[in-house]
Amino acid sequence: MQYKWWHERVFYQIYPRSFADSNNDGVGDIQGIIAKLPYLKSLGIGALWISPLYKSPNYDYGYDISDYYSIHEDFGTLEDFKLLMEKAQEADIKIVMDLVINHTSFKHPRFLQSIDPLSPFHDHYIWAQGKVDKKGRRLPPNNWDSMFTGPAWSYESKNDLWYLHLFTPEQPDLNYHNPAVLEEVKNIMRFWLDLGVAGFRCDVINFIYKSSLDDGQKAVYKTGKEHYLSQEGAHQILEELHRDVLEPYDAYTVGETSDVDLENAKTFTKGNELTMVFPFEHTSVDYRFNLAIFKRKYKPARMVASFKKWILNVDWNPLFLENHDIPRSLSRFGDESNPFVSATALASALLTLKGTPYLYQGQEIGMTNVDFKGIDEIKDVSSINIYEMLQKTYHLPKRLAWRFVNNFTRDHARTPMQWDDNVYAGFSEVKPWLRVNSNYKSINVKHQSESPHSILSHYQKLIALRKAHKVLALGEIKFLKENKNIFVFERSNQREKILVLINMDKRSHRVKTDMDGEVLYANYIDFKDHQKHLRPYEVQIIKK
Ligand code: TEU
């Protein structure tokens, strides 16, 4: 196997609105990111995935782009971006942009022009005639529903047509049956690659090609998906992008391929269409009916099994537990009452299993879910829509609707980064766009960087260990048979063998594996006295 930079580097996802606010307007920005590069460097980060920085009316906070060639004024200017590229290069940190090409904003000039059926841009979007029911009422062209509730179509009175939007009505889907759309995507990609970005995280990339606009099989969620999920057309588009853009620039891609199983995921990576794809099975293990609004008890064995399955079956995976769309991992898969050991156990898994680690801002200090009081504090459009839908369609009382929303709201992950214990957590000097988690006085970067026994210092140690022992990044992996709640595996190459034991459970478990050797890392100080069993969330990394 030929190793590339992304095999070894640790990624860090930045949600720019909430990372660091340099000009004190309550919203994070590019200068804020620049100011924190030394912090990221000292953590050991080698690449950043930055959530959308482009111009956007923010109905979905940047995932609704109105100009792909410019920077949102909240975040700065293209000059700021160029400076970021320069400073990141000096720090040897690669930058990966978010590429959102399933849809644009409804404020994108091409969408506005496309309303006119005679416009050359009309066919850049998916316009269709509606239906009429027996009573003469207007109905959408088909029965598909949007990811964020309601029909996937909106009516436009100016042309008496409907347009498709798999997300909010402010995010019209592009029409990939029109080759001109893909040509424009190539231009956008080249524009950012020419500025020096290393590649793209590709938003809902397996949704882009709609094979037909027929009615879908009725489902609780995603009715219509058999017509747009991972279609052959999407593969062809990715092959073309690879051939014409990615390959010539030697660019990296990671696909957000929503709703794919193992076999399906493999089809996106085998022919170099995408460098790798995010698996989502393991971050759904605590969902009931596979839906984020319904929680079920978290069982670590399910997490362990899912990681194993993907690692053993896919050549190379990104390894992650958090992003801007899902609640915090410490609150879900760890134990808030035992934060240090549980967060370091999760960290150890990400940094020693085989694959490319992706950390999400705040994860490295054990940021938790937020004590939101109610829907009034929420900014996430999917949460607000689902809150309303639960009341209107399912007649749930407000309190119950809120309980369901609080289970999954994306805002748990989107509150400002907790830098210190000043007011607004050192993120900004003014009231931020989304409120700060009230635990910022105890959970923050400043506090943790002063202690060698903090979650932050252990992230640092683990990343340093991964760099010092290349086998942890590049070696073979072999899972040993042990209790199903613990990871026990060996990483090996011709020179080295390292044994990793991670108890993912809040209970102790016995282990059979021989733990002799030099302990390279442990998250309990008195590890020597405790061979043959692992305490709650105990980790030992041993050189054999
Ligand atoms: O998310 C895609 C996606 O499938 C979401 O519906 C996801 O399942 C949900 O957010 C989980 O609660 C991507 C982006 O990551 C997300 O932020 C955007 O809102 C969405 O695409 C539309 O661009």
Coordinates of C-alpha atoms and ligand atoms in Angstrom, one line a residue:
M1 CA 0.0 0.0 0.0
Q2 CA 1.3 3.4 -0.9
Y3 CA 0.9 5.7 2.1
K4 CA -0.3 9.3 1.7
W5 CA -0.4 12.2 4.1
W6 CA -4.0 11.5 5.2
H7 CA -3.0 8.0 6.5
E8 CA -0.9 9.5 9.2
R9 CA -2.4 12.9 10.1
V10 CA -5.0 13.6 12.7
F11 CA -7.9 15.7 11.4
Y12 CA -9.8 18.3 13.4
Q13 CA -13.2 19.6 12.4
I14 CA -13.8 23.3 12.8
Y15 CA -17.4 24.6 12.9
P16 CA -16.3 28.2 12.2
R17 CA -19.3 30.1 13.7
S18 CA -18.4 28.6 17.1
F19 CA -14.7 28.3 17.1
A20 CA -13.1 31.6 17.9
D21 CA -14.4 35.2 17.5
S22 CA -11.6 37.6 16.7
N23 CA -13.6 40.7 16.1
N24 CA -16.1 40.4 18.9
D25 CA -19.3 40.3 16.9
G26 CA -20.5 37.0 18.5
V27 CA -19.7 34.8 15.5
G28 CA -16.4 32.9 15.0
D29 CA -14.2 33.9 12.0
I30 CA -11.2 33.1 10.0
Q31 CA -8.9 35.4 11.9
G32 CA -10.0 33.5 15.0
I33 CA -8.9 30.2 13.4
I34 CA -5.6 31.8 12.5
A35 CA -5.1 32.9 16.1
K36 CA -5.7 29.3 17.3
L37 CA -3.3 27.6 14.8
P38 CA -0.6 27.4 17.4
Y39 CA -3.0 25.7 19.8
L40 CA -4.0 23.1 17.1
K41 CA -0.3 22.6 16.3
S42 CA 0.5 21.9 19.9
L43 CA -2.3 19.4 20.1
G44 CA -0.7 17.6 17.2
I45 CA -3.3 18.3 14.5
G46 CA -2.2 17.8 10.9
A47 CA -5.3 18.7 8.9
L48 CA -8.5 20.7 9.3
W49 CA -11.9 20.1 7.9
I50 CA -13.6 23.5 8.1
S51 CA -17.4 23.5 7.8
P52 CA -18.7 25.9 5.1
L53 CA -17.1 29.3 5.0
Y54 CA -18.9 30.5 1.9
K55 CA -21.5 33.2 1.5
S56 CA -24.8 32.0 2.8
P57 CA -28.1 33.4 4.1
N58 CA -27.6 30.8 6.9
Y59 CA -30.9 29.0 6.9
D60 CA -28.8 25.9 7.5
Y61 CA -25.8 27.8 8.8
G62 CA -23.5 27.7 5.8
Y63 CA -24.9 24.4 4.2
D64 CA -27.0 26.7 2.0
I65 CA -24.5 28.5 -0.2
S66 CA -25.3 31.5 -2.3
D67 CA -21.8 32.2 -3.6
Y68 CA -19.2 29.4 -3.8
Y69 CA -16.4 31.7 -4.7
S70 CA -16.5 34.0 -1.7
I71 CA -16.2 34.0 2.0
H72 CA -19.1 34.8 4.2
E73 CA -18.7 38.3 5.6
D74 CA -19.2 37.0 9.1
F75 CA -16.1 34.9 8.7
G76 CA -13.9 37.6 6.9
T77 CA -12.7 38.0 3.4
L78 CA -10.9 35.9 0.7
E79 CA -7.7 37.8 1.8
D80 CA -8.2 36.4 5.3
F81 CA -8.7 32.9 3.8
K82 CA -5.4 33.3 1.9
L83 CA -3.7 34.3 5.0
L84 CA -5.1 31.2 6.8
M85 CA -3.8 29.1 3.9
E86 CA -0.3 30.6 4.3
K87 CA -0.2 30.3 8.1
A88 CA -1.6 26.8 8.0
Q89 CA 1.1 25.8 5.5
E90 CA 3.8 27.3 7.8
A91 CA 2.4 25.1 10.6
D92 CA 2.2 22.1 8.2
I93 CA -1.5 21.8 8.6
K94 CA -3.6 20.9 5.6
I95 CA -7.0 22.4 4.9
V96 CA -10.0 20.5 3.7
M97 CA -13.0 22.5 2.6
D98 CA -16.7 21.5 2.9
L99 CA -18.2 20.9 -0.6
V100 CA -21.9 21.2 -0.6
I101 CA -23.1 20.3 -4.0
N102 CA -26.4 18.5 -3.6
H103 CA -28.1 21.9 -3.3
T104 CA -27.4 25.6 -3.2
S105 CA -29.1 28.4 -1.4
F106 CA -32.4 29.6 -2.8
K107 CA -30.6 33.0 -2.8
H108 CA -28.0 31.7 -5.3
P109 CA -28.3 33.9 -8.4
R110 CA -28.6 30.9 -10.6
F111 CA -31.5 29.6 -8.7
L112 CA -33.2 33.0 -8.8
Q113 CA -32.7 33.0 -12.6
S114 CA -33.8 29.4 -12.9
I115 CA -37.3 30.4 -11.9
D116 CA -37.8 31.6 -15.5
P117 CA -38.4 28.6 -17.7
L118 CA -36.6 30.3 -20.5
S119 CA -33.4 31.0 -18.5
P120 CA -30.3 29.0 -19.4
F121 CA -30.2 28.1 -15.7
H122 CA -33.7 26.7 -15.5
D123 CA -32.4 23.1 -15.9
H124 CA -29.8 23.6 -13.3
Y125 CA -32.4 22.8 -10.7
I126 CA -35.1 20.3 -10.5
W127 CA -38.4 21.9 -11.5
A128 CA -41.5 19.9 -12.2
Q129 CA -45.2 20.3 -12.7
G130 CA -47.4 19.6 -9.6
K131 CA -50.5 17.5 -9.4
V132 CA -54.0 18.4 -8.6
D133 CA -56.3 16.4 -6.3
K134 CA -60.0 15.7 -6.7
K135 CA -60.9 18.9 -4.9
G136 CA -58.7 20.9 -7.2
R137 CA -55.9 21.5 -4.6
R138 CA -52.4 21.8 -5.7
L139 CA -50.1 18.9 -4.8
P140 CA -46.4 18.4 -5.2
P141 CA -45.1 16.3 -8.2
N142 CA -44.4 13.3 -6.0
N143 CA -44.6 12.0 -2.4
W144 CA -40.9 12.5 -1.4
D145 CA -40.3 14.1 2.0
S146 CA -37.5 16.4 3.0
M147 CA -34.8 15.4 5.6
F148 CA -36.0 18.3 7.7
T149 CA -39.7 17.5 7.7
G150 CA -42.5 18.3 5.2
P151 CA -42.6 17.6 1.5
A152 CA -39.4 17.8 -0.5
W153 CA -41.1 20.2 -2.9
S154 CA -42.0 23.8 -2.8
Y155 CA -44.4 25.6 -5.1
E156 CA -43.3 28.7 -7.0
S157 CA -46.2 30.9 -8.1
K158 CA -44.0 32.9 -10.6
N159 CA -43.7 29.9 -12.9
D160 CA -46.5 27.7 -11.5
L161 CA -43.9 24.9 -11.0
W162 CA -42.4 23.1 -8.0
Y163 CA -38.8 22.7 -7.1
L164 CA -37.1 19.8 -5.3
H165 CA -35.3 20.3 -2.0
L166 CA -34.2 17.3 0.0
F167 CA -33.4 19.6 2.9
T168 CA -35.1 23.0 3.7
P169 CA -37.1 24.9 1.1
E170 CA -34.2 27.4 1.2
Q171 CA -31.9 24.6 -0.2
P172 CA -33.0 23.7 -3.7
D173 CA -31.4 20.6 -5.2
L174 CA -29.2 20.8 -8.2
N175 CA -30.0 18.8 -11.4
Y176 CA -27.1 16.5 -12.2
H177 CA -28.9 15.3 -15.4
N178 CA -27.6 18.6 -16.8
P179 CA -23.8 18.4 -17.6
A180 CA -23.4 22.1 -17.1
V181 CA -24.1 21.7 -13.4
L182 CA -21.1 19.4 -13.0
E183 CA -18.9 21.6 -15.1
E184 CA -19.6 24.4 -12.6
V185 CA -18.9 22.1 -9.7
K186 CA -15.5 21.4 -11.3
N187 CA -14.8 25.1 -11.6
I188 CA -15.6 25.6 -7.9
M189 CA -13.4 22.8 -6.9
R190 CA -10.5 24.1 -9.0
F191 CA -10.9 27.5 -7.6
W192 CA -10.3 26.3 -4.0
L193 CA -7.6 23.8 -5.0
D194 CA -5.8 26.6 -6.8
L195 CA -5.8 28.4 -3.5
G196 CA -4.1 25.5 -1.9
V197 CA -6.7 23.4 -0.2
A198 CA -5.9 19.7 0.1
G199 CA -9.3 18.4 -0.7
F200 CA -13.0 18.3 0.3
R201 CA -15.4 16.8 2.7
C202 CA -18.3 16.1 0.4
D203 CA -21.7 16.8 1.9
V204 CA -24.5 14.2 1.3
I205 CA -22.6 13.2 -1.8
N206 CA -24.6 10.0 -2.3
F207 CA -27.8 12.0 -2.7
I208 CA -26.8 14.1 -5.7
Y209 CA -28.2 12.0 -8.5
K210 CA -31.9 11.5 -8.8
S211 CA -32.7 8.5 -11.1
S212 CA -36.4 9.3 -11.4
L213 CA -39.0 11.5 -9.9
D214 CA -41.5 8.7 -9.3
D215 CA -43.3 8.3 -6.1
G216 CA -41.3 6.6 -3.4
Q217 CA -42.3 3.7 -1.2
K218 CA -44.0 5.2 1.8
A219 CA -41.6 5.3 4.8
V220 CA -41.6 7.0 8.2
Y221 CA -38.6 9.0 7.0
K222 CA -36.9 9.7 3.7
T223 CA -39.8 8.6 1.5
G224 CA -38.4 8.6 -2.0
K225 CA -34.9 7.5 -1.1
E226 CA -34.8 4.6 -3.5
H227 CA -34.7 7.2 -6.3
Y228 CA -31.8 9.2 -5.0
L229 CA -29.7 7.3 -2.5
S230 CA -26.4 6.0 -3.9
Q231 CA -27.6 5.8 -7.4
E232 CA -25.4 4.6 -10.3
G233 CA -25.4 8.2 -11.6
A234 CA -23.8 9.4 -8.4
H235 CA -20.9 7.0 -9.0
Q236 CA -20.5 8.2 -12.5
I237 CA -20.3 11.8 -11.4
L238 CA -17.7 11.0 -8.7
E239 CA -15.6 9.1 -11.3
E240 CA -15.7 12.1 -13.5
L241 CA -14.8 14.5 -10.7
H242 CA -12.0 12.2 -9.8
R243 CA -10.7 12.0 -13.3
D244 CA -11.0 15.7 -14.2
V245 CA -10.2 17.4 -10.9
L246 CA -9.2 15.3 -8.0
E247 CA -6.6 13.2 -9.6
P248 CA -4.8 16.0 -11.4
Y249 CA -4.5 17.9 -8.1
D250 CA -3.8 14.8 -6.1
A251 CA -6.7 15.9 -3.9
Y252 CA -8.2 14.2 -0.9
T253 CA -11.9 13.5 -0.4
V254 CA -14.0 12.2 2.4
G255 CA -17.6 11.5 1.6
E256 CA -20.5 12.1 3.9
T257 CA -22.4 9.2 2.5
S258 CA -25.6 9.3 4.5
D259 CA -27.5 6.1 5.1
V260 CA -25.1 3.6 3.5
D261 CA -24.3 0.2 4.7
L262 CA -20.9 -1.5 4.6
E263 CA -21.3 -3.0 1.1
N264 CA -22.7 0.3 -0.3
A265 CA -19.9 2.3 1.3
K266 CA -17.3 0.1 -0.4
T267 CA -18.6 0.9 -3.8
F268 CA -17.7 4.6 -3.2
T269 CA -14.1 3.9 -2.4
K270 CA -13.0 0.9 -4.4
G271 CA -12.6 2.8 -7.7
N272 CA -11.0 5.9 -6.2
E273 CA -14.2 7.8 -6.5
L274 CA -13.7 9.1 -2.9
T275 CA -10.6 8.6 -0.8
M276 CA -12.8 7.5 2.2
V277 CA -16.3 7.7 3.5
F278 CA -17.6 8.4 7.0
P279 CA -19.4 5.4 8.5
F280 CA -22.4 6.4 10.6
E281 CA -23.4 3.0 11.9
H282 CA -21.5 3.3 15.2
T283 CA -22.8 6.8 15.9
S284 CA -26.3 5.5 15.7
V285 CA -26.0 2.6 18.2
D286 CA -28.0 4.5 20.8
Y287 CA -30.8 5.4 18.4
R288 CA -34.1 3.5 18.5
F289 CA -35.5 2.6 15.1
N290 CA -32.3 4.1 13.7
L291 CA -33.8 7.6 14.3
A292 CA -31.9 10.2 16.3
I293 CA -35.0 11.6 18.1
F294 CA -35.6 8.2 19.8
K295 CA -32.9 7.2 22.2
R296 CA -32.1 3.7 23.4
K297 CA -29.7 2.6 26.1
Y298 CA -26.1 2.9 24.9
K299 CA -24.4 -0.5 24.9
P300 CA -20.6 -0.3 24.4
A301 CA -20.6 -3.8 22.9
R302 CA -22.5 -2.4 19.9
M303 CA -20.0 0.4 19.4
V304 CA -17.0 -2.0 19.6
A305 CA -18.7 -4.4 17.2
S306 CA -19.5 -1.7 14.7
F307 CA -15.9 -0.2 14.7
K308 CA -14.5 -3.7 14.2
K309 CA -16.9 -4.6 11.4
W310 CA -16.0 -1.4 9.4
I311 CA -12.3 -1.6 10.1
L312 CA -12.1 -5.3 9.0
N313 CA -14.1 -4.8 5.9
V314 CA -13.2 -1.4 4.5
D315 CA -9.5 -0.7 3.5
W316 CA -9.4 2.6 5.3
N317 CA -12.0 4.6 7.3
P318 CA -12.2 8.0 8.9
L319 CA -12.5 7.3 12.7
F320 CA -14.8 9.8 14.5
L321 CA -17.3 10.1 17.3
E322 CA -18.5 13.7 16.8
N323 CA -19.3 16.3 14.2
H324 CA -21.5 19.3 14.0
D325 CA -24.7 17.3 13.4
I326 CA -24.7 15.0 16.4
P327 CA -24.6 15.4 20.2
R328 CA -21.4 15.2 22.2
S329 CA -19.7 11.8 22.5
L330 CA -18.8 12.1 26.2
S331 CA -22.5 12.6 27.0
R332 CA -23.5 9.6 24.8
F333 CA -20.8 7.0 24.9
G334 CA -18.8 8.1 27.9
D335 CA -19.8 9.0 31.4
E336 CA -20.2 12.7 32.4
S337 CA -19.7 11.7 36.1
N338 CA -16.4 10.1 35.2
P339 CA -15.3 12.4 32.4
F340 CA -11.5 11.9 32.5
V341 CA -11.3 8.2 32.1
S342 CA -14.3 7.8 29.8
A343 CA -13.2 10.7 27.5
T344 CA -9.6 9.3 27.3
A345 CA -11.0 5.8 26.5
L346 CA -12.9 7.3 23.6
A347 CA -9.8 9.3 22.5
S348 CA -7.7 6.2 22.7
A349 CA -10.0 4.3 20.4
L350 CA -9.9 7.0 17.8
L351 CA -6.2 7.4 18.0
T352 CA -5.0 3.8 18.0
L353 CA -7.5 1.9 15.8
K354 CA -6.7 1.6 12.1
G355 CA -7.9 4.6 10.1
T356 CA -7.8 8.4 10.0
P357 CA -8.8 10.1 13.3
Y358 CA -11.2 13.0 13.0
L359 CA -11.7 15.1 16.2
Y360 CA -14.4 17.7 16.5
Q361 CA -13.8 21.0 18.2
G362 CA -14.2 20.8 21.9
Q363 CA -14.0 17.0 22.0
E364 CA -10.4 17.3 23.1
I365 CA -11.5 19.0 26.4
G366 CA -14.5 16.8 26.9
M367 CA -17.2 19.3 26.0
T368 CA -20.6 17.8 26.8
N369 CA -24.2 18.2 25.7
V370 CA -25.8 21.4 26.8
D371 CA -28.4 22.1 29.5
F372 CA -30.8 23.8 27.0
K373 CA -33.9 25.1 28.8
G374 CA -36.2 24.8 25.8
I375 CA -36.7 25.4 22.1
D376 CA -36.2 29.2 22.4
E377 CA -32.5 28.6 22.9
I378 CA -32.2 26.5 19.7
K379 CA -31.0 27.8 16.4
D380 CA -30.8 24.5 14.4
V381 CA -33.4 24.5 11.7
S382 CA -33.9 20.7 11.8
S383 CA -34.7 20.9 15.5
I384 CA -37.1 23.7 15.1
N385 CA -38.9 22.0 12.3
I386 CA -39.1 18.7 14.0
Y387 CA -40.4 20.4 17.2
E388 CA -43.2 21.9 15.2
M389 CA -43.9 18.7 13.3
L390 CA -44.2 16.6 16.4
Q391 CA -46.9 18.9 17.7
K392 CA -48.8 19.5 14.5
T393 CA -48.6 16.0 12.9
Y394 CA -48.3 13.8 16.0
H395 CA -50.1 16.1 18.5
L396 CA -47.4 15.8 21.1
P397 CA -47.6 18.2 23.9
K398 CA -44.8 20.9 23.9
R399 CA -42.9 19.3 26.7
L400 CA -42.7 15.9 25.1
A401 CA -41.8 17.4 21.7
W402 CA -39.0 19.3 23.4
R403 CA -37.8 16.1 25.1
F404 CA -37.4 14.4 21.7
V405 CA -35.7 17.4 20.2
N406 CA -33.3 17.7 23.1
N407 CA -32.3 14.1 22.5
F408 CA -30.8 14.9 19.1
T409 CA -30.5 18.7 18.6
R410 CA -27.5 19.5 16.5
D411 CA -26.9 22.6 18.8
H412 CA -25.4 20.3 21.5
A413 CA -22.4 20.2 19.2
R414 CA -22.5 23.8 18.0
T415 CA -22.2 25.9 21.2
P416 CA -19.1 28.1 21.4
M417 CA -15.7 26.5 22.0
Q418 CA -14.8 26.8 25.7
W419 CA -11.4 28.5 25.7
D420 CA -11.3 29.9 29.3
D421 CA -13.4 30.8 32.2
N422 CA -14.0 34.4 31.2
V423 CA -17.5 35.4 30.4
Y424 CA -18.6 33.7 27.1
A425 CA -15.9 31.2 27.7
G426 CA -13.2 33.3 26.0
F427 CA -14.9 32.6 22.6
S428 CA -16.0 36.2 22.3
E429 CA -16.4 39.3 24.5
V430 CA -20.0 39.8 23.4
K431 CA -23.0 37.5 23.6
P432 CA -22.4 34.7 21.1
W433 CA -24.9 33.7 18.4
L434 CA -25.7 30.5 20.3
R435 CA -25.3 30.3 24.0
V436 CA -22.3 29.0 25.8
N437 CA -22.6 25.7 27.8
S438 CA -23.0 26.7 31.5
N439 CA -20.2 24.3 32.4
Y440 CA -17.5 26.4 30.8
K441 CA -15.9 27.5 34.0
S442 CA -14.9 23.9 34.8
I443 CA -14.5 22.6 31.2
N444 CA -12.2 24.8 29.2
V445 CA -8.9 24.8 27.3
K446 CA -7.0 27.2 29.7
H447 CA -7.8 25.1 32.8
Q448 CA -6.9 21.8 31.1
S449 CA -3.7 23.0 29.5
E450 CA -2.4 23.7 33.0
S451 CA -2.8 20.1 34.1
P452 CA -0.9 17.1 32.9
H453 CA -3.9 14.9 33.9
S454 CA -6.5 16.6 31.9
I455 CA -8.5 15.3 28.9
L456 CA -6.7 17.8 26.7
S457 CA -3.2 16.8 27.8
H458 CA -4.1 13.2 27.2
Y459 CA -5.3 13.9 23.7
Q460 CA -2.0 15.6 23.2
K461 CA -0.1 12.6 24.6
L462 CA -2.0 10.1 22.5
I463 CA -1.5 12.0 19.3
A464 CA 2.2 12.3 20.1
L465 CA 2.3 8.6 20.8
R466 CA 0.7 7.9 17.4
K467 CA 3.4 10.0 15.8
A468 CA 6.3 8.5 17.7
H469 CA 5.1 4.9 16.9
K470 CA 4.1 4.9 13.2
V471 CA 2.8 1.4 13.7
L472 CA -0.2 2.9 15.5
A473 CA -1.2 4.8 12.3
L474 CA 0.1 2.5 9.6
G475 CA 0.5 -1.0 11.1
E476 CA -1.7 -4.0 10.5
I477 CA -4.5 -4.5 13.0
K478 CA -5.5 -7.8 14.6
F479 CA -8.4 -7.9 17.1
L480 CA -8.0 -10.4 19.9
K481 CA -10.9 -12.4 21.3
E482 CA -12.0 -10.8 24.6
N483 CA -15.1 -9.5 26.4
K484 CA -17.3 -7.7 23.8
N485 CA -17.3 -4.4 25.7
I486 CA -13.6 -3.9 25.3
F487 CA -11.3 -3.3 22.4
V488 CA -8.2 -5.5 22.5
F489 CA -6.1 -5.4 19.4
E490 CA -2.5 -5.5 18.2
R491 CA -1.0 -3.1 15.8
S492 CA 2.1 -4.4 14.1
N493 CA 4.7 -3.9 11.4
Q494 CA 8.1 -5.6 10.8
R495 CA 9.7 -3.5 13.5
E496 CA 7.1 -3.1 16.2
K497 CA 4.1 -4.7 17.9
I498 CA 1.8 -2.7 20.2
L499 CA -1.0 -4.1 22.2
V500 CA -4.0 -1.8 22.9
L501 CA -6.6 -2.5 25.5
I502 CA -9.6 -0.2 25.9
N503 CA -12.5 -0.9 28.2
M504 CA -15.4 1.0 26.6
D505 CA -17.7 0.1 29.5
K506 CA -18.4 1.7 32.9
R507 CA -18.0 -1.7 34.5
S508 CA -14.7 -3.6 35.0
H509 CA -13.9 -6.6 32.9
R510 CA -11.5 -9.4 33.1
V511 CA -9.0 -9.9 30.3
K512 CA -7.1 -13.1 29.2
T513 CA -4.6 -11.4 27.0
D514 CA -1.0 -11.3 28.3
M515 CA -0.4 -7.7 29.3
D516 CA 3.4 -8.0 29.8
G517 CA 5.5 -5.3 28.2
E518 CA 6.4 -1.7 28.4
V519 CA 3.3 0.5 29.2
L520 CA 3.4 3.4 26.7
Y521 CA 0.2 4.9 27.8
A522 CA -2.4 4.4 30.6
N523 CA -5.3 6.5 31.7
Y524 CA -5.1 5.2 35.3
I525 CA -2.1 6.3 37.2
D526 CA -1.7 3.1 39.2
F527 CA -2.0 0.8 36.2
K528 CA 0.8 -1.7 37.3
D529 CA -1.3 -3.2 40.1
H530 CA -4.2 -4.0 37.9
Q531 CA -3.2 -6.6 35.3
K532 CA -5.7 -9.2 34.3
H533 CA -8.7 -6.9 34.5
L534 CA -9.6 -3.5 33.2
R535 CA -11.4 -1.0 35.4
P536 CA -14.2 1.3 34.1
Y537 CA -12.9 2.9 30.8
E538 CA -9.4 1.8 31.6
V539 CA -6.8 2.0 28.7
Q540 CA -3.4 0.5 28.5
I541 CA -1.2 0.7 25.5
I542 CA 1.7 -1.7 25.7
K543 CA 4.8 -2.2 23.7
K544 CA 5.4 -5.9 23.2
Ligands
TEU1 O1 -25.9 16.4 6.7 C1 -26.6 15.4 6.0 C2 -27.6 14.6 6.8 O2 -27.9 13.6 6.3 C3 -28.3 15.2 7.9 O3 -29.7 15.1 7.7 C4 -28.0 14.5 9.1 O4 -28.5 13.2 9.1 C5 -28.6 15.2 10.3 O5 -28.0 16.5 10.3 C6 -28.3 14.6 11.6 O6 -29.1 15.2 12.6 C7 -25.2 17.3 6.0 C8 -24.6 18.3 6.9 O7 -23.6 17.7 7.7 C9 -25.6 19.1 7.7 O8 -25.1 20.0 8.6 C10 -26.5 19.8 6.7 O9 -27.6 20.4 7.3 C11 -27.0 18.9 5.6 O10 -26.0 18.0 5.1 C12 -27.5 19.7 4.4 O11 -26.5 20.3 3.7

